[in-house]
PDB file of C-alpha atoms in Angstrom:
ATOM      1  CA  MET R  17       0.009  -0.004   0.000  1.00  0.00           C
ATOM      2  CA  THR R  18       1.324   3.438  -0.938  1.00  0.00           C
ATOM      3  CA  THR R  19       1.650   5.866   1.974  1.00  0.00           C
ATOM      4  CA  PRO R  20      -0.350   9.032   1.310  1.00  0.00           C
ATOM      5  CA  ASP R  21       1.754  12.199   0.945  1.00  0.00           C
ATOM      6  CA  TYR R  22       0.027  15.135   2.603  1.00  0.00           C
ATOM      7  CA  ARG R  23       2.819  17.606   1.982  1.00  0.00           C
ATOM      8  CA  LEU R  24       1.893  20.716   0.015  1.00  0.00           C
ATOM      9  CA  SER R  25       3.836  21.902  -2.998  1.00  0.00           C
ATOM     10  CA  GLN R  26       5.235  25.432  -3.175  1.00  0.00           C
ATOM     11  CA  LEU R  27       2.234  26.670  -5.181  1.00  0.00           C
ATOM     12  CA  GLU R  28      -0.265  24.881  -2.929  1.00  0.00           C
ATOM     13  CA  THR R  29       1.324  26.516   0.116  1.00  0.00           C
ATOM     14  CA  LEU R  30       1.212  29.981  -1.452  1.00  0.00           C
ATOM     15  CA  GLU R  31      -2.372  29.457  -2.592  1.00  0.00           C
ATOM     16  CA  ALA R  32      -3.483  28.331   0.881  1.00  0.00           C
ATOM     17  CA  GLU R  33      -1.756  31.311   2.513  1.00  0.00           C
ATOM     18  CA  SER R  34      -3.360  33.809   0.109  1.00  0.00           C
ATOM     19  CA  ILE R  35      -6.814  32.324   0.459  1.00  0.00           C
ATOM     20  CA  HIS R  36      -6.440  32.463   4.269  1.00  0.00           C
ATOM     21  CA  VAL R  37      -5.529  36.167   4.014  1.00  0.00           C
ATOM     22  CA  ILE R  38      -8.490  36.946   1.764  1.00  0.00           C
ATOM     23  CA  ARG R  39     -10.947  35.147   4.043  1.00  0.00           C
ATOM     24  CA  GLU R  40      -9.423  36.852   7.090  1.00  0.00           C
ATOM     25  CA  VAL R  41     -10.070  40.277   5.556  1.00  0.00           C
ATOM     26  CA  ALA R  42     -13.660  39.365   4.728  1.00  0.00           C
ATOM     27  CA  ALA R  43     -14.160  38.278   8.364  1.00  0.00           C
ATOM     28  CA  GLU R  44     -12.390  41.186  10.070  1.00  0.00           C
ATOM     29  CA  LEU R  45     -13.062  44.277   7.974  1.00  0.00           C
ATOM     30  CA  GLU R  46     -16.409  45.808   7.118  1.00  0.00           C
ATOM     31  CA  ARG R  47     -16.009  46.938   3.498  1.00  0.00           C
ATOM     32  CA  PRO R  48     -13.151  45.489   1.440  1.00  0.00           C
ATOM     33  CA  VAL R  49     -12.462  46.037  -2.261  1.00  0.00           C
ATOM     34  CA  LEU R  50     -10.084  44.281  -4.624  1.00  0.00           C
ATOM     35  CA  LEU R  51      -7.926  46.426  -6.921  1.00  0.00           C
ATOM     36  CA  PHE R  52      -8.152  44.848 -10.361  1.00  0.00           C
ATOM     37  CA  SER R  53      -6.351  46.281 -13.364  1.00  0.00           C
ATOM     38  CA  GLY R  54      -6.323  43.280 -15.714  1.00  0.00           C
ATOM     39  CA  GLY R  55      -2.591  42.700 -15.131  1.00  0.00           C
ATOM     40  CA  LYS R  56      -1.212  39.240 -14.344  1.00  0.00           C
ATOM     41  CA  ASP R  57      -0.926  39.737 -10.565  1.00  0.00           C
ATOM     42  CA  SER R  58      -4.431  41.099 -10.133  1.00  0.00           C
ATOM     43  CA  ILE R  59      -5.727  38.321 -12.380  1.00  0.00           C
ATOM     44  CA  VAL R  60      -4.217  35.725 -10.049  1.00  0.00           C
ATOM     45  CA  MET R  61      -5.496  37.613  -6.998  1.00  0.00           C
ATOM     46  CA  LEU R  62      -9.015  37.691  -8.393  1.00  0.00           C
ATOM     47  CA  GLU R  63      -8.840  33.958  -9.116  1.00  0.00           C
ATOM     48  CA  LEU R  64      -7.739  33.317  -5.530  1.00  0.00           C
ATOM     49  CA  ALA R  65     -10.673  35.419  -4.289  1.00  0.00           C
ATOM     50  CA  ARG R  66     -13.026  33.334  -6.454  1.00  0.00           C
ATOM     51  CA  LYS R  67     -11.628  30.149  -4.943  1.00  0.00           C
ATOM     52  CA  ALA R  68     -11.808  31.558  -1.403  1.00  0.00           C
ATOM     53  CA  PHE R  69     -15.613  31.897  -1.530  1.00  0.00           C
ATOM     54  CA  ALA R  70     -16.674  29.345  -4.175  1.00  0.00           C
ATOM     55  CA  PRO R  71     -19.318  28.287  -4.956  1.00  0.00           C
ATOM     56  CA  ALA R  72     -20.678  31.633  -3.701  1.00  0.00           C
ATOM     57  CA  ARG R  73     -19.806  34.879  -5.476  1.00  0.00           C
ATOM     58  CA  ILE R  74     -16.968  37.103  -4.358  1.00  0.00           C
ATOM     59  CA  PRO R  75     -18.543  39.177  -1.557  1.00  0.00           C
ATOM     60  CA  PHE R  76     -16.899  42.472  -2.360  1.00  0.00           C
ATOM     61  CA  PRO R  77     -16.518  44.736  -5.416  1.00  0.00           C
ATOM     62  CA  VAL R  78     -13.374  45.230  -7.557  1.00  0.00           C
ATOM     63  CA  MET R  79     -11.995  48.648  -8.381  1.00  0.00           C
ATOM     64  CA  HIS R  80      -9.687  49.936 -11.116  1.00  0.00           C
ATOM     65  CA  VAL R  81      -7.980  53.304 -10.938  1.00  0.00           C
ATOM     66  CA  ASP R  82      -8.093  54.119 -14.651  1.00  0.00           C
ATOM     67  CA  THR R  83      -5.411  56.543 -15.769  1.00  0.00           C
ATOM     68  CA  GLY R  84      -6.815  56.863 -19.270  1.00  0.00           C
ATOM     69  CA  LEU R  85      -3.484  55.572 -20.615  1.00  0.00           C
ATOM     70  CA  ASN R  86      -4.163  51.848 -20.329  1.00  0.00           C
ATOM     71  CA  PHE R  87      -3.575  49.250 -23.042  1.00  0.00           C
ATOM     72  CA  PRO R  88      -6.938  48.638 -24.770  1.00  0.00           C
ATOM     73  CA  ASP R  89      -6.386  44.861 -24.714  1.00  0.00           C
ATOM     74  CA  VAL R  90      -6.045  44.973 -20.937  1.00  0.00           C
ATOM     75  CA  LEU R  91      -9.224  47.018 -20.440  1.00  0.00           C
ATOM     76  CA  GLU R  92     -11.100  44.596 -22.692  1.00  0.00           C
ATOM     77  CA  PHE R  93      -9.817  41.675 -20.649  1.00  0.00           C
ATOM     78  CA  ARG R  94     -10.746  43.444 -17.392  1.00  0.00           C
ATOM     79  CA  ASP R  95     -14.361  43.971 -18.448  1.00  0.00           C
ATOM     80  CA  LYS R  96     -14.689  40.425 -19.776  1.00  0.00           C
ATOM     81  CA  ARG R  97     -13.357  38.819 -16.584  1.00  0.00           C
ATOM     82  CA  VAL R  98     -15.510  40.949 -14.319  1.00  0.00           C
ATOM     83  CA  ALA R  99     -18.606  40.038 -16.361  1.00  0.00           C
ATOM     84  CA  GLU R 100     -17.754  36.332 -16.164  1.00  0.00           C
ATOM     85  CA  LEU R 101     -17.549  36.443 -12.393  1.00  0.00           C
ATOM     86  CA  GLY R 102     -20.559  38.679 -11.924  1.00  0.00           C
ATOM     87  CA  VAL R 103     -18.773  41.087  -9.565  1.00  0.00           C
ATOM     88  CA  GLN R 104     -19.311  44.827  -9.318  1.00  0.00           C
ATOM     89  CA  LEU R 105     -16.661  46.953 -11.048  1.00  0.00           C
ATOM     90  CA  ILE R 106     -15.914  50.448  -9.745  1.00  0.00           C
ATOM     91  CA  VAL R 107     -13.799  52.651 -11.986  1.00  0.00           C
ATOM     92  CA  ALA R 108     -11.994  55.600 -10.423  1.00  0.00           C
ATOM     93  CA  SER R 109     -11.125  57.824 -13.382  1.00  0.00           C
ATOM     94  CA  VAL R 110      -7.990  59.953 -13.485  1.00  0.00           C
ATOM     95  CA  PRO R 111      -9.113  61.737 -16.694  1.00  0.00           C
ATOM     96  CA  ASP R 112     -12.338  62.738 -14.926  1.00  0.00           C
ATOM     97  CA  ALA R 113     -10.337  64.092 -12.015  1.00  0.00           C
ATOM     98  CA  ILE R 114      -8.101  66.060 -14.397  1.00  0.00           C
ATOM     99  CA  ALA R 115     -11.182  67.494 -16.123  1.00  0.00           C
ATOM    100  CA  ALA R 116     -12.683  68.465 -12.777  1.00  0.00           C
ATOM    101  CA  GLY R 117      -9.477  70.173 -11.727  1.00  0.00           C
ATOM    102  CA  THR R 118      -8.900  68.027  -8.624  1.00  0.00           C
ATOM    103  CA  VAL R 119      -5.528  66.811  -9.966  1.00  0.00           C
ATOM    104  CA  ARG R 120      -3.049  68.287 -12.410  1.00  0.00           C
ATOM    105  CA  GLU R 121      -1.204  66.283 -15.028  1.00  0.00           C
ATOM    106  CA  GLU R 122       2.592  66.224 -14.649  1.00  0.00           C
ATOM    107  CA  PRO R 123       4.892  67.447 -17.454  1.00  0.00           C
ATOM    108  CA  ASN R 124       6.667  64.087 -17.776  1.00  0.00           C
ATOM    109  CA  GLY R 125       3.459  62.359 -18.939  1.00  0.00           C
ATOM    110  CA  SER R 126       3.290  59.989 -15.987  1.00  0.00           C
ATOM    111  CA  ARG R 127      -0.009  59.732 -14.203  1.00  0.00           C
ATOM    112  CA  ASN R 128       1.334  57.445 -11.488  1.00  0.00           C
ATOM    113  CA  ARG R 129       1.578  60.100  -8.810  1.00  0.00           C
ATOM    114  CA  ILE R 130      -1.809  61.638  -9.556  1.00  0.00           C
ATOM    115  CA  GLN R 131      -3.467  58.234  -9.260  1.00  0.00           C
ATOM    116  CA  THR R 132      -3.036  58.547  -5.518  1.00  0.00           C
ATOM    117  CA  PRO R 133      -5.560  61.345  -4.762  1.00  0.00           C
ATOM    118  CA  VAL R 134      -8.019  59.684  -7.180  1.00  0.00           C
ATOM    119  CA  LEU R 135      -7.654  56.403  -5.290  1.00  0.00           C
ATOM    120  CA  LEU R 136      -8.019  58.068  -1.893  1.00  0.00           C
ATOM    121  CA  ASP R 137     -11.103  59.984  -3.027  1.00  0.00           C
ATOM    122  CA  ALA R 138     -12.694  56.709  -4.201  1.00  0.00           C
ATOM    123  CA  VAL R 139     -11.854  55.040  -0.892  1.00  0.00           C
ATOM    124  CA  GLU R 140     -13.517  57.893   1.020  1.00  0.00           C
ATOM    125  CA  GLU R 141     -16.524  58.022  -1.309  1.00  0.00           C
ATOM    126  CA  HIS R 142     -17.290  54.296  -0.975  1.00  0.00           C
ATOM    127  CA  GLY R 143     -16.155  53.906   2.593  1.00  0.00           C
ATOM    128  CA  PHE R 144     -13.679  51.138   1.877  1.00  0.00           C
ATOM    129  CA  THR R 145     -11.824  49.840   4.936  1.00  0.00           C
ATOM    130  CA  ALA R 146      -9.548  47.335   3.189  1.00  0.00           C
ATOM    131  CA  LEU R 147      -7.996  47.333  -0.269  1.00  0.00           C
ATOM    132  CA  PHE R 148      -6.551  44.148  -1.763  1.00  0.00           C
ATOM    133  CA  GLY R 149      -3.487  44.907  -3.882  1.00  0.00           C
ATOM    134  CA  GLY R 150      -1.466  42.546  -6.071  1.00  0.00           C
ATOM    135  CA  ALA R 151       1.985  43.787  -5.004  1.00  0.00           C
ATOM    136  CA  ARG R 152       4.742  41.229  -4.430  1.00  0.00           C
ATOM    137  CA  ARG R 153       7.813  41.722  -2.260  1.00  0.00           C
ATOM    138  CA  ASP R 154      10.202  40.640  -5.020  1.00  0.00           C
ATOM    139  CA  GLU R 155       9.188  43.519  -7.297  1.00  0.00           C
ATOM    140  CA  ASP R 156      10.742  46.493  -5.536  1.00  0.00           C
ATOM    141  CA  LYS R 157      12.635  47.221  -2.315  1.00  0.00           C
ATOM    142  CA  ALA R 158       9.835  49.540  -1.154  1.00  0.00           C
ATOM    143  CA  ARG R 159       7.295  46.750  -1.611  1.00  0.00           C
ATOM    144  CA  ALA R 160       9.585  44.389   0.294  1.00  0.00           C
ATOM    145  CA  LYS R 161       8.990  46.569   3.399  1.00  0.00           C
ATOM    146  CA  GLU R 162       5.247  46.030   3.304  1.00  0.00           C
ATOM    147  CA  ARG R 163       3.393  43.851   5.798  1.00  0.00           C
ATOM    148  CA  VAL R 164       0.617  41.625   4.413  1.00  0.00           C
ATOM    149  CA  PHE R 165      -1.787  43.878   6.350  1.00  0.00           C
ATOM    150  CA  SER R 166      -0.326  47.319   5.644  1.00  0.00           C
ATOM    151  CA  PHE R 167      -1.851  49.975   7.914  1.00  0.00           C
ATOM    152  CA  ARG R 168      -2.777  53.362   6.440  1.00  0.00           C
ATOM    153  CA  ASP R 169      -3.693  56.402   8.532  1.00  0.00           C
ATOM    154  CA  GLU R 170      -6.767  58.621   8.120  1.00  0.00           C
ATOM    155  CA  PHE R 171      -5.002  60.435   5.257  1.00  0.00           C
ATOM    156  CA  GLY R 172      -4.337  57.163   3.426  1.00  0.00           C
ATOM    157  CA  GLN R 173      -0.605  57.505   4.026  1.00  0.00           C
ATOM    158  CA  TRP R 174       1.908  54.756   4.775  1.00  0.00           C
ATOM    159  CA  ASP R 175       4.596  54.979   7.451  1.00  0.00           C
ATOM    160  CA  PRO R 176       7.033  52.068   6.964  1.00  0.00           C
ATOM    161  CA  LYS R 177       8.289  52.508  10.562  1.00  0.00           C
ATOM    162  CA  ASN R 178       4.803  52.279  12.055  1.00  0.00           C
ATOM    163  CA  GLN R 179       3.536  48.877  10.963  1.00  0.00           C
ATOM    164  CA  ARG R 180       2.090  46.058  13.010  1.00  0.00           C
ATOM    165  CA  PRO R 181       3.889  42.784  13.736  1.00  0.00           C
ATOM    166  CA  GLU R 182       2.579  39.674  11.968  1.00  0.00           C
ATOM    167  CA  LEU R 183       3.823  36.816  14.107  1.00  0.00           C
ATOM    168  CA  TRP R 184       2.654  33.298  13.270  1.00  0.00           C
ATOM    169  CA  ASP R 185       0.540  34.686  10.371  1.00  0.00           C
ATOM    170  CA  LEU R 186      -1.802  36.483  12.785  1.00  0.00           C
ATOM    171  CA  TYR R 187      -3.193  39.684  11.260  1.00  0.00           C
ATOM    172  CA  ASN R 188      -4.482  42.697  13.151  1.00  0.00           C
ATOM    173  CA  GLY R 189      -7.296  44.393  11.212  1.00  0.00           C
ATOM    174  CA  ARG R 190      -8.347  46.798  13.970  1.00  0.00           C
ATOM    175  CA  ILE R 191      -8.762  50.326  12.617  1.00  0.00           C
ATOM    176  CA  HIS R 192     -10.364  53.600  13.685  1.00  0.00           C
ATOM    177  CA  LEU R 193     -12.753  55.716  11.653  1.00  0.00           C
ATOM    178  CA  GLY R 194     -11.070  56.975   8.498  1.00  0.00           C
ATOM    179  CA  GLU R 195      -8.170  54.524   8.643  1.00  0.00           C
ATOM    180  CA  SER R 196      -7.767  51.571   6.292  1.00  0.00           C
ATOM    181  CA  ILE R 197      -5.678  48.504   5.587  1.00  0.00           C
ATOM    182  CA  ARG R 198      -3.951  47.663   2.311  1.00  0.00           C
ATOM    183  CA  VAL R 199      -3.822  43.920   2.008  1.00  0.00           C
ATOM    184  CA  PHE R 200      -1.297  42.055  -0.140  1.00  0.00           C
ATOM    185  CA  PRO R 201      -2.174  38.352  -0.467  1.00  0.00           C
ATOM    186  CA  LEU R 202       0.590  37.820  -3.031  1.00  0.00           C
ATOM    187  CA  SER R 203       3.373  39.243  -0.839  1.00  0.00           C
ATOM    188  CA  ASN R 204       5.348  35.999  -0.711  1.00  0.00           C
ATOM    189  CA  TRP R 205       4.864  35.088  -4.386  1.00  0.00           C
ATOM    190  CA  THR R 206       7.494  35.661  -7.029  1.00  0.00           C
ATOM    191  CA  GLU R 207       7.010  36.416 -10.712  1.00  0.00           C
ATOM    192  CA  LEU R 208       7.876  32.807 -11.434  1.00  0.00           C
ATOM    193  CA  ASP R 209       5.254  31.612  -8.961  1.00  0.00           C
ATOM    194  CA  ILE R 210       2.628  33.763 -10.660  1.00  0.00           C
ATOM    195  CA  TRP R 211       3.344  32.272 -14.064  1.00  0.00           C
ATOM    196  CA  GLN R 212       3.509  28.705 -12.759  1.00  0.00           C
ATOM    197  CA  TYR R 213       0.118  29.228 -11.094  1.00  0.00           C
ATOM    198  CA  ILE R 214      -1.327  30.672 -14.302  1.00  0.00           C
ATOM    199  CA  ALA R 215      -0.105  27.548 -16.103  1.00  0.00           C
ATOM    200  CA  ARG R 216      -1.392  25.134 -13.469  1.00  0.00           C
ATOM    201  CA  GLU R 217      -4.838  26.727 -13.249  1.00  0.00           C
ATOM    202  CA  GLN R 218      -4.998  27.512 -17.005  1.00  0.00           C
ATOM    203  CA  ILE R 219      -5.923  31.125 -16.269  1.00  0.00           C
ATOM    204  CA  ALA R 220      -6.611  33.361 -19.259  1.00  0.00           C
ATOM    205  CA  ILE R 221      -4.290  36.393 -19.711  1.00  0.00           C
ATOM    206  CA  PRO R 222      -4.189  39.390 -22.065  1.00  0.00           C
ATOM    207  CA  PRO R 223      -2.240  38.681 -25.309  1.00  0.00           C
ATOM    208  CA  LEU R 224       0.297  41.413 -24.476  1.00  0.00           C
ATOM    209  CA  TYR R 225       2.058  38.993 -22.157  1.00  0.00           C
ATOM    210  CA  LEU R 226       3.022  36.696 -25.013  1.00  0.00           C
ATOM    211  CA  ALA R 227       5.633  37.452 -27.683  1.00  0.00           C
ATOM    212  CA  GLN R 228       4.745  38.614 -31.131  1.00  0.00           C
ATOM    213  CA  GLU R 229       6.274  40.955 -33.686  1.00  0.00           C
ATOM    214  CA  ARG R 230       5.467  44.555 -32.851  1.00  0.00           C
ATOM    215  CA  GLU R 231       6.582  47.951 -34.099  1.00  0.00           C
ATOM    216  CA  VAL R 232       8.814  49.501 -31.447  1.00  0.00           C
ATOM    217  CA  VAL R 233      11.085  52.460 -30.751  1.00  0.00           C
ATOM    218  CA  GLU R 234      14.128  52.363 -28.493  1.00  0.00           C
ATOM    219  CA  ARG R 235      14.094  55.019 -25.776  1.00  0.00           C
ATOM    220  CA  GLN R 236      16.504  55.238 -22.822  1.00  0.00           C
ATOM    221  CA  GLY R 237      17.624  51.657 -23.465  1.00  0.00           C
ATOM    222  CA  MET R 238      14.076  50.233 -23.417  1.00  0.00           C
ATOM    223  CA  LEU R 239      11.763  49.136 -26.231  1.00  0.00           C
ATOM    224  CA  TYR R 240       8.346  50.820 -26.405  1.00  0.00           C
ATOM    225  CA  ALA R 241       5.709  49.530 -28.752  1.00  0.00           C
ATOM    226  CA  VAL R 242       4.285  52.195 -31.019  1.00  0.00           C
ATOM    227  CA  ASN R 243       0.636  52.839 -30.062  1.00  0.00           C
ATOM    228  CA  GLU R 244      -1.761  55.724 -29.582  1.00  0.00           C
ATOM    229  CA  PHE R 245       0.226  56.877 -26.531  1.00  0.00           C
ATOM    230  CA  ILE R 246       3.745  56.215 -27.874  1.00  0.00           C
ATOM    231  CA  ARG R 247       4.655  57.993 -31.081  1.00  0.00           C
ATOM    232  CA  PRO R 248       8.207  58.210 -32.526  1.00  0.00           C
ATOM    233  CA  ARG R 249      10.059  61.351 -31.501  1.00  0.00           C
ATOM    234  CA  ASP R 250      12.457  63.310 -33.633  1.00  0.00           C
ATOM    235  CA  GLY R 251      15.451  61.123 -34.367  1.00  0.00           C
ATOM    236  CA  GLU R 252      13.735  57.883 -33.391  1.00  0.00           C
ATOM    237  CA  GLN R 253      13.377  55.260 -36.088  1.00  0.00           C
ATOM    238  CA  PRO R 254      10.630  52.645 -35.534  1.00  0.00           C
ATOM    239  CA  PHE R 255      11.528  49.035 -36.311  1.00  0.00           C
ATOM    240  CA  ARG R 256       9.935  45.592 -36.005  1.00  0.00           C
ATOM    241  CA  ALA R 257      10.945  43.320 -33.153  1.00  0.00           C
ATOM    242  CA  THR R 258       9.538  40.225 -31.446  1.00  0.00           C
ATOM    243  CA  VAL R 259       8.683  41.401 -27.937  1.00  0.00           C
ATOM    244  CA  ARG R 260       6.304  40.789 -25.067  1.00  0.00           C
ATOM    245  CA  TYR R 261       5.314  42.625 -21.877  1.00  0.00           C
ATOM    246  CA  ARG R 262       6.383  41.424 -18.473  1.00  0.00           C
ATOM    247  CA  THR R 263       4.104  43.938 -16.760  1.00  0.00           C
ATOM    248  CA  VAL R 264       1.308  46.136 -18.096  1.00  0.00           C
ATOM    249  CA  GLY R 265       1.107  49.609 -16.644  1.00  0.00           C
ATOM    250  CA  ASP R 266       0.363  52.791 -18.533  1.00  0.00           C
ATOM    251  CA  ALA R 267       0.964  52.284 -22.272  1.00  0.00           C
ATOM    252  CA  ASN R 268       3.036  55.469 -22.533  1.00  0.00           C
ATOM    253  CA  LEU R 269       5.570  54.375 -19.879  1.00  0.00           C
ATOM    254  CA  THR R 270       5.640  50.582 -19.981  1.00  0.00           C
ATOM    255  CA  ALA R 271       8.320  48.983 -22.141  1.00  0.00           C
ATOM    256  CA  ALA R 272       8.384  45.557 -23.737  1.00  0.00           C
ATOM    257  CA  VAL R 273      11.256  43.070 -23.678  1.00  0.00           C
ATOM    258  CA  ARG R 274      12.735  41.019 -26.504  1.00  0.00           C
ATOM    259  CA  SER R 275      11.318  37.549 -26.264  1.00  0.00           C
ATOM    260  CA  GLU R 276      10.418  34.417 -28.220  1.00  0.00           C
ATOM    261  CA  ALA R 277       7.975  33.236 -25.538  1.00  0.00           C
ATOM    262  CA  THR R 278       4.704  32.632 -27.368  1.00  0.00           C
ATOM    263  CA  THR R 279       3.185  30.308 -24.741  1.00  0.00           C
ATOM    264  CA  VAL R 280       2.901  30.376 -20.946  1.00  0.00           C
ATOM    265  CA  ALA R 281       5.371  27.470 -20.772  1.00  0.00           C
ATOM    266  CA  ASP R 282       7.857  29.516 -22.768  1.00  0.00           C
ATOM    267  CA  VAL R 283       7.375  32.475 -20.416  1.00  0.00           C
ATOM    268  CA  ILE R 284       8.082  30.245 -17.388  1.00  0.00           C
ATOM    269  CA  ALA R 285      11.300  28.995 -18.964  1.00  0.00           C
ATOM    270  CA  GLU R 286      12.321  32.586 -19.716  1.00  0.00           C
ATOM    271  CA  ILE R 287      11.511  33.947 -16.264  1.00  0.00           C
ATOM    272  CA  ALA R 288      13.390  31.095 -14.571  1.00  0.00           C
ATOM    273  CA  VAL R 289      16.705  32.436 -15.857  1.00  0.00           C
ATOM    274  CA  THR R 290      15.940  36.166 -15.609  1.00  0.00           C
ATOM    275  CA  ARG R 291      17.816  38.150 -12.974  1.00  0.00           C
ATOM    276  CA  MET R 292      16.021  41.518 -13.249  1.00  0.00           C
ATOM    277  CA  THR R 293      12.537  42.194 -11.880  1.00  0.00           C
ATOM    278  CA  GLU R 294       9.812  43.111 -14.304  1.00  0.00           C
ATOM    279  CA  ARG R 295       9.523  46.650 -12.935  1.00  0.00           C
ATOM    280  CA  GLY R 296      13.256  47.247 -13.221  1.00  0.00           C
ATOM    281  CA  ALA R 297      13.267  46.010 -16.793  1.00  0.00           C
ATOM    282  CA  THR R 298      10.168  47.678 -18.155  1.00  0.00           C
ATOM    283  CA  ARG R 299       8.755  50.530 -16.076  1.00  0.00           C
ATOM    284  CA  GLY R 300       9.908  53.955 -17.180  1.00  0.00           C
ATOM    285  CA  ASP R 301       7.905  55.601 -14.399  1.00  0.00           C
ATOM    286  CA  ASP R 302      10.165  53.955 -11.791  1.00  0.00           C
ATOM    287  CA  LYS R 303      13.294  55.518 -13.270  1.00  0.00           C
ATOM    288  CA  VAL R 304      12.670  58.886 -11.593  1.00  0.00           C
ATOM    289  CA  SER R 305      14.792  58.000  -8.556  1.00  0.00           C
ATOM    290  CA  ASP R 306      15.839  55.007  -6.476  1.00  0.00           C
ATOM    291  CA  ALA R 307      13.142  55.923  -3.944  1.00  0.00           C
ATOM    292  CA  ALA R 308      10.370  56.710  -6.476  1.00  0.00           C
ATOM    293  CA  MET R 309       8.152  53.829  -5.416  1.00  0.00           C
ATOM    294  CA  GLU R 310       8.578  54.424  -1.676  1.00  0.00           C
ATOM    295  CA  ASP R 311       7.847  58.146  -2.038  1.00  0.00           C
ATOM    296  CA  ARG R 312       4.591  57.407  -3.842  1.00  0.00           C
ATOM    297  CA  LYS R 313       3.597  54.744  -1.308  1.00  0.00           C
ATOM    298  CA  LYS R 314       4.065  57.159   1.572  1.00  0.00           C
ATOM    299  CA  GLU R 315       1.630  59.512  -0.145  1.00  0.00           C
ATOM    300  CA  GLY R 316      -0.995  56.768  -0.383  1.00  0.00           C
ATOM    301  CA  TYR R 317      -0.120  54.883  -3.576  1.00  0.00           C
ATOM    302  CA  PHE R 318      -1.180  51.226  -3.983  1.00  0.00           C
TER     303      PHE R 318
END
């Protein structure tokens, strides 16, 4: 007789941990919301939320802070997935805030910093007490400082020196009026874990994540696909290259990488030997300074 093996694999352990976190938030906090952009991390997080409450529906809405500079394929995927799951989608619009004069667009074209007041206004308007985010600790040194339950004060701001201990995976969700918790169920996942989970669960993804020939321009050592937000500048010569996206932020500031990975299995093989994080390799908006991410997080960023 074969002895049963009750040990969990790496992915099973991560999945169980994340589902525990999601259920803990639903039990402890009054009004959670899941931030869903249609990117790979939020796709996995939404799938984990589905599993956490199946066969019932996800008991909280999803929200997207729309900068107006998103890849159309990603927005299409977002709407399709939300419709399939039957969850409420709340869109906090940066263009609407710009039109209303509540935020002002920055000269460098990045809308990352002005997402923050739009997000905080939406949190206040809907009374959200917990926000699920898809950040992982391996992405950036500022994100590595985050707790799973990341406390935010009444102004939505983050103080990395004033966070609660999380011993033995015990999470403290106690907050006062106006305060909130940012929750990161994927904190202990890596980019490779995300892709292996997508493969195992056969999760649909936007086509931008897979390699194909695209028209690109080279700018500051990175390849940007030509689209409605990226037009060739004086002196730039567009050319064709086989590229894919490792992360999908704003289309005007997210670069692609050279790749021949046309399937999820190919992506996994590629990521397994990569030594640079996806944000370091592709996000022009994080090139402002070494502390760019941490500065934005202290102001209330995701």
